């Protein structure tokens, strides 16, 4: 190792009135003048990203915005004036007519609407539908039925992401579990046939594969915490230079040449309060990525930095290699789930976790092309001094 020290809001205009032009909510001339006092004044139904359909007390459609037309493929001017069940001929997944089942204008007078659920349009197209029953009095007759429509594309993407995660986990677990099961079964049934050296080799393999399983489970837990915003950061003083030295030593002990790593620590580093385990996680992932997917010298630089516009002090760490680098068209996907820079193994979850951990510390991370053509990852962490010590 070489070390250097030199350089959807509620639209108030969505309540239709008979005297207003069909398909549009009332928009008084002075609505935009009141925008300062009321942030939603002047908002038109067609401005909404979701479909909005409103039926009056007779059950006929009086508002059908542009998003509703896009989602249902029904022109707004043709939907206006139609009974709600004709303008929106929805069915549940069993093929039953939705409006006949829910009967918004009849039934219990205490009902306030219908929660969002997956329904079908003619032709089998899926749409997410929720409804609100507007009454002048809590138990009075329904004066308006307000229906919200959303496409299912976002939900489908989430479902695909979850399916990919399950498939990835199953694939990554299968290999080490097969190894653990095979070696333990062999040792249990044929213990006397092996000498001590052979037994030790088998047990070391089992231990390594068990470690792989443990790391994968830890990654899954981290992803769950990142996605739910529950990733905890336990701050304490961190010696970033010493942490880098430990990780470089792990790689050199594992067979990498010490000359492959060049570490430059700039003077004047500010104090860093961070979670030591998570800093190790960041550095471990970035160095493993550089060693596995890059070539040539892996350079790690640490320097003081200004982390944001207000000039807060922080620490900047750059990890770069001399490999082929990351294609320009792939850089926007580097920190997404399952992105892999090559076919040299890995779950494709490491950089996604790195980004989540850096951001949990209030920092930022970027990727680009290094000075020698390889990949360059740069993350910046604020000082992070706890409030009671600031």
mmCIF file of N, CA and C in Angstrom, residues 38-39 50 54 63 67 92 94 99 109 132 147 165 177 187 191 212-213 259 286 294 309 314 360 362 374 389:
data_model
loop_
_atom_site.group_PDB
_atom_site.id
_atom_site.type_symbol
_atom_site.label_atom_id
_atom_site.label_comp_id
_atom_site.label_asym_id
_atom_site.label_seq_id
_atom_site.Cartn_x
_atom_site.Cartn_y
_atom_site.Cartn_z
ATOM 1 N N UNK A 38 -54.288 31.322 -0.726
ATOM 2 C CA UNK A 38 -54.734 29.937 -0.838
ATOM 3 C C UNK A 38 -53.915 29.273 -1.935
ATOM 4 N N UNK A 39 -52.999 28.388 -1.548
ATOM 5 C CA UNK A 39 -52.063 27.804 -2.497
ATOM 6 C C UNK A 39 -52.714 26.982 -3.576
ATOM 7 N N UNK A 50 -53.788 12.535 -11.624
ATOM 8 C CA UNK A 50 -54.659 11.361 -11.565
ATOM 9 C C UNK A 50 -56.000 11.664 -12.204
ATOM 10 N N UNK A 54 -66.440 13.162 -11.495
ATOM 11 C CA UNK A 54 -67.419 13.593 -10.504
ATOM 12 C C UNK A 54 -68.813 13.402 -11.083
ATOM 13 N N UNK A 63 -68.058 15.997 -14.424
ATOM 14 C CA UNK A 63 -66.652 16.346 -14.596
ATOM 15 C C UNK A 63 -65.875 15.081 -14.959
ATOM 16 N N UNK A 67 -56.829 13.442 -17.397
ATOM 17 C CA UNK A 67 -56.173 12.205 -16.972
ATOM 18 C C UNK A 67 -57.146 11.038 -16.989
ATOM 19 N N UNK A 92 -65.200 -5.804 -10.989
ATOM 20 C CA UNK A 92 -64.150 -6.314 -10.104
ATOM 21 C C UNK A 92 -63.470 -7.502 -10.765
ATOM 22 N N UNK A 94 -63.713 -10.504 -10.300
ATOM 23 C CA UNK A 94 -64.581 -11.668 -10.487
ATOM 24 C C UNK A 94 -65.584 -11.457 -11.607
ATOM 25 N N UNK A 99 -70.459 -0.809 -9.827
ATOM 26 C CA UNK A 99 -71.403 0.167 -9.297
ATOM 27 C C UNK A 99 -72.653 -0.505 -8.749
ATOM 28 N N UNK A 109 -76.505 5.151 4.985
ATOM 29 C CA UNK A 109 -76.286 6.598 4.855
ATOM 30 C C UNK A 109 -75.010 7.059 5.545
ATOM 31 N N UNK A 132 -65.208 8.801 -3.190
ATOM 32 C CA UNK A 132 -65.628 9.561 -2.011
ATOM 33 C C UNK A 132 -67.063 9.981 -2.215
ATOM 34 N N UNK A 147 -64.635 10.314 -7.901
ATOM 35 C CA UNK A 147 -63.885 9.087 -8.191
ATOM 36 C C UNK A 147 -62.472 9.451 -8.632
ATOM 37 N N UNK A 165 -36.208 -9.172 -6.510
ATOM 38 C CA UNK A 165 -35.486 -9.304 -5.248
ATOM 39 C C UNK A 165 -35.593 -10.733 -4.721
ATOM 40 N N UNK A 177 -26.050 -22.570 0.505
ATOM 41 C CA UNK A 177 -26.817 -23.540 1.279
ATOM 42 C C UNK A 177 -26.578 -24.955 0.774
ATOM 43 N N UNK A 187 -19.807 -35.012 6.292
ATOM 44 C CA UNK A 187 -19.062 -35.176 7.546
ATOM 45 C C UNK A 187 -19.832 -36.021 8.551
ATOM 46 N N UNK A 191 -17.560 -39.376 8.730
ATOM 47 C CA UNK A 191 -16.568 -38.674 9.535
ATOM 48 C C UNK A 191 -15.230 -39.412 9.608
ATOM 49 N N UNK A 212 -21.354 -15.916 3.792
ATOM 50 C CA UNK A 212 -22.061 -15.360 2.624
ATOM 51 C C UNK A 212 -23.547 -15.206 2.908
ATOM 52 N N UNK A 213 -24.122 -16.230 3.514
ATOM 53 C CA UNK A 213 -25.554 -16.173 3.837
ATOM 54 C C UNK A 213 -25.833 -15.053 4.833
ATOM 55 N N UNK A 259 0.919 -3.187 -3.743
ATOM 56 C CA UNK A 259 1.168 -2.116 -4.716
ATOM 57 C C UNK A 259 -0.067 -1.752 -5.520
ATOM 58 N N UNK A 286 -17.281 -0.255 -1.843
ATOM 59 C CA UNK A 286 -16.598 0.489 -2.904
ATOM 60 C C UNK A 286 -15.251 -0.138 -3.261
ATOM 61 N N UNK A 294 -12.670 -3.560 -11.536
ATOM 62 C CA UNK A 294 -11.696 -2.667 -12.149
ATOM 63 C C UNK A 294 -10.353 -3.349 -12.368
ATOM 64 N N UNK A 309 -24.335 24.121 0.310
ATOM 65 C CA UNK A 309 -24.286 25.530 -0.054
ATOM 66 C C UNK A 309 -23.950 26.433 1.127
ATOM 67 N N UNK A 314 -16.992 18.955 5.905
ATOM 68 C CA UNK A 314 -17.208 17.530 5.762
ATOM 69 C C UNK A 314 -15.970 16.852 5.232
ATOM 70 N N UNK A 360 -28.322 8.489 4.539
ATOM 71 C CA UNK A 360 -28.771 8.450 5.932
ATOM 72 C C UNK A 360 -27.861 9.275 6.828
ATOM 73 N N UNK A 362 -26.668 12.083 5.804
ATOM 74 C CA UNK A 362 -26.790 13.452 5.317
ATOM 75 C C UNK A 362 -25.799 13.791 4.231
ATOM 76 N N UNK A 374 -11.005 4.578 -15.465
ATOM 77 C CA UNK A 374 -11.837 3.648 -14.720
ATOM 78 C C UNK A 374 -13.010 4.336 -14.044
ATOM 79 N N UNK A 389 -23.385 18.235 21.417
ATOM 80 C CA UNK A 389 -21.967 18.615 21.452
ATOM 81 C C UNK A 389 -21.665 19.777 20.534
#
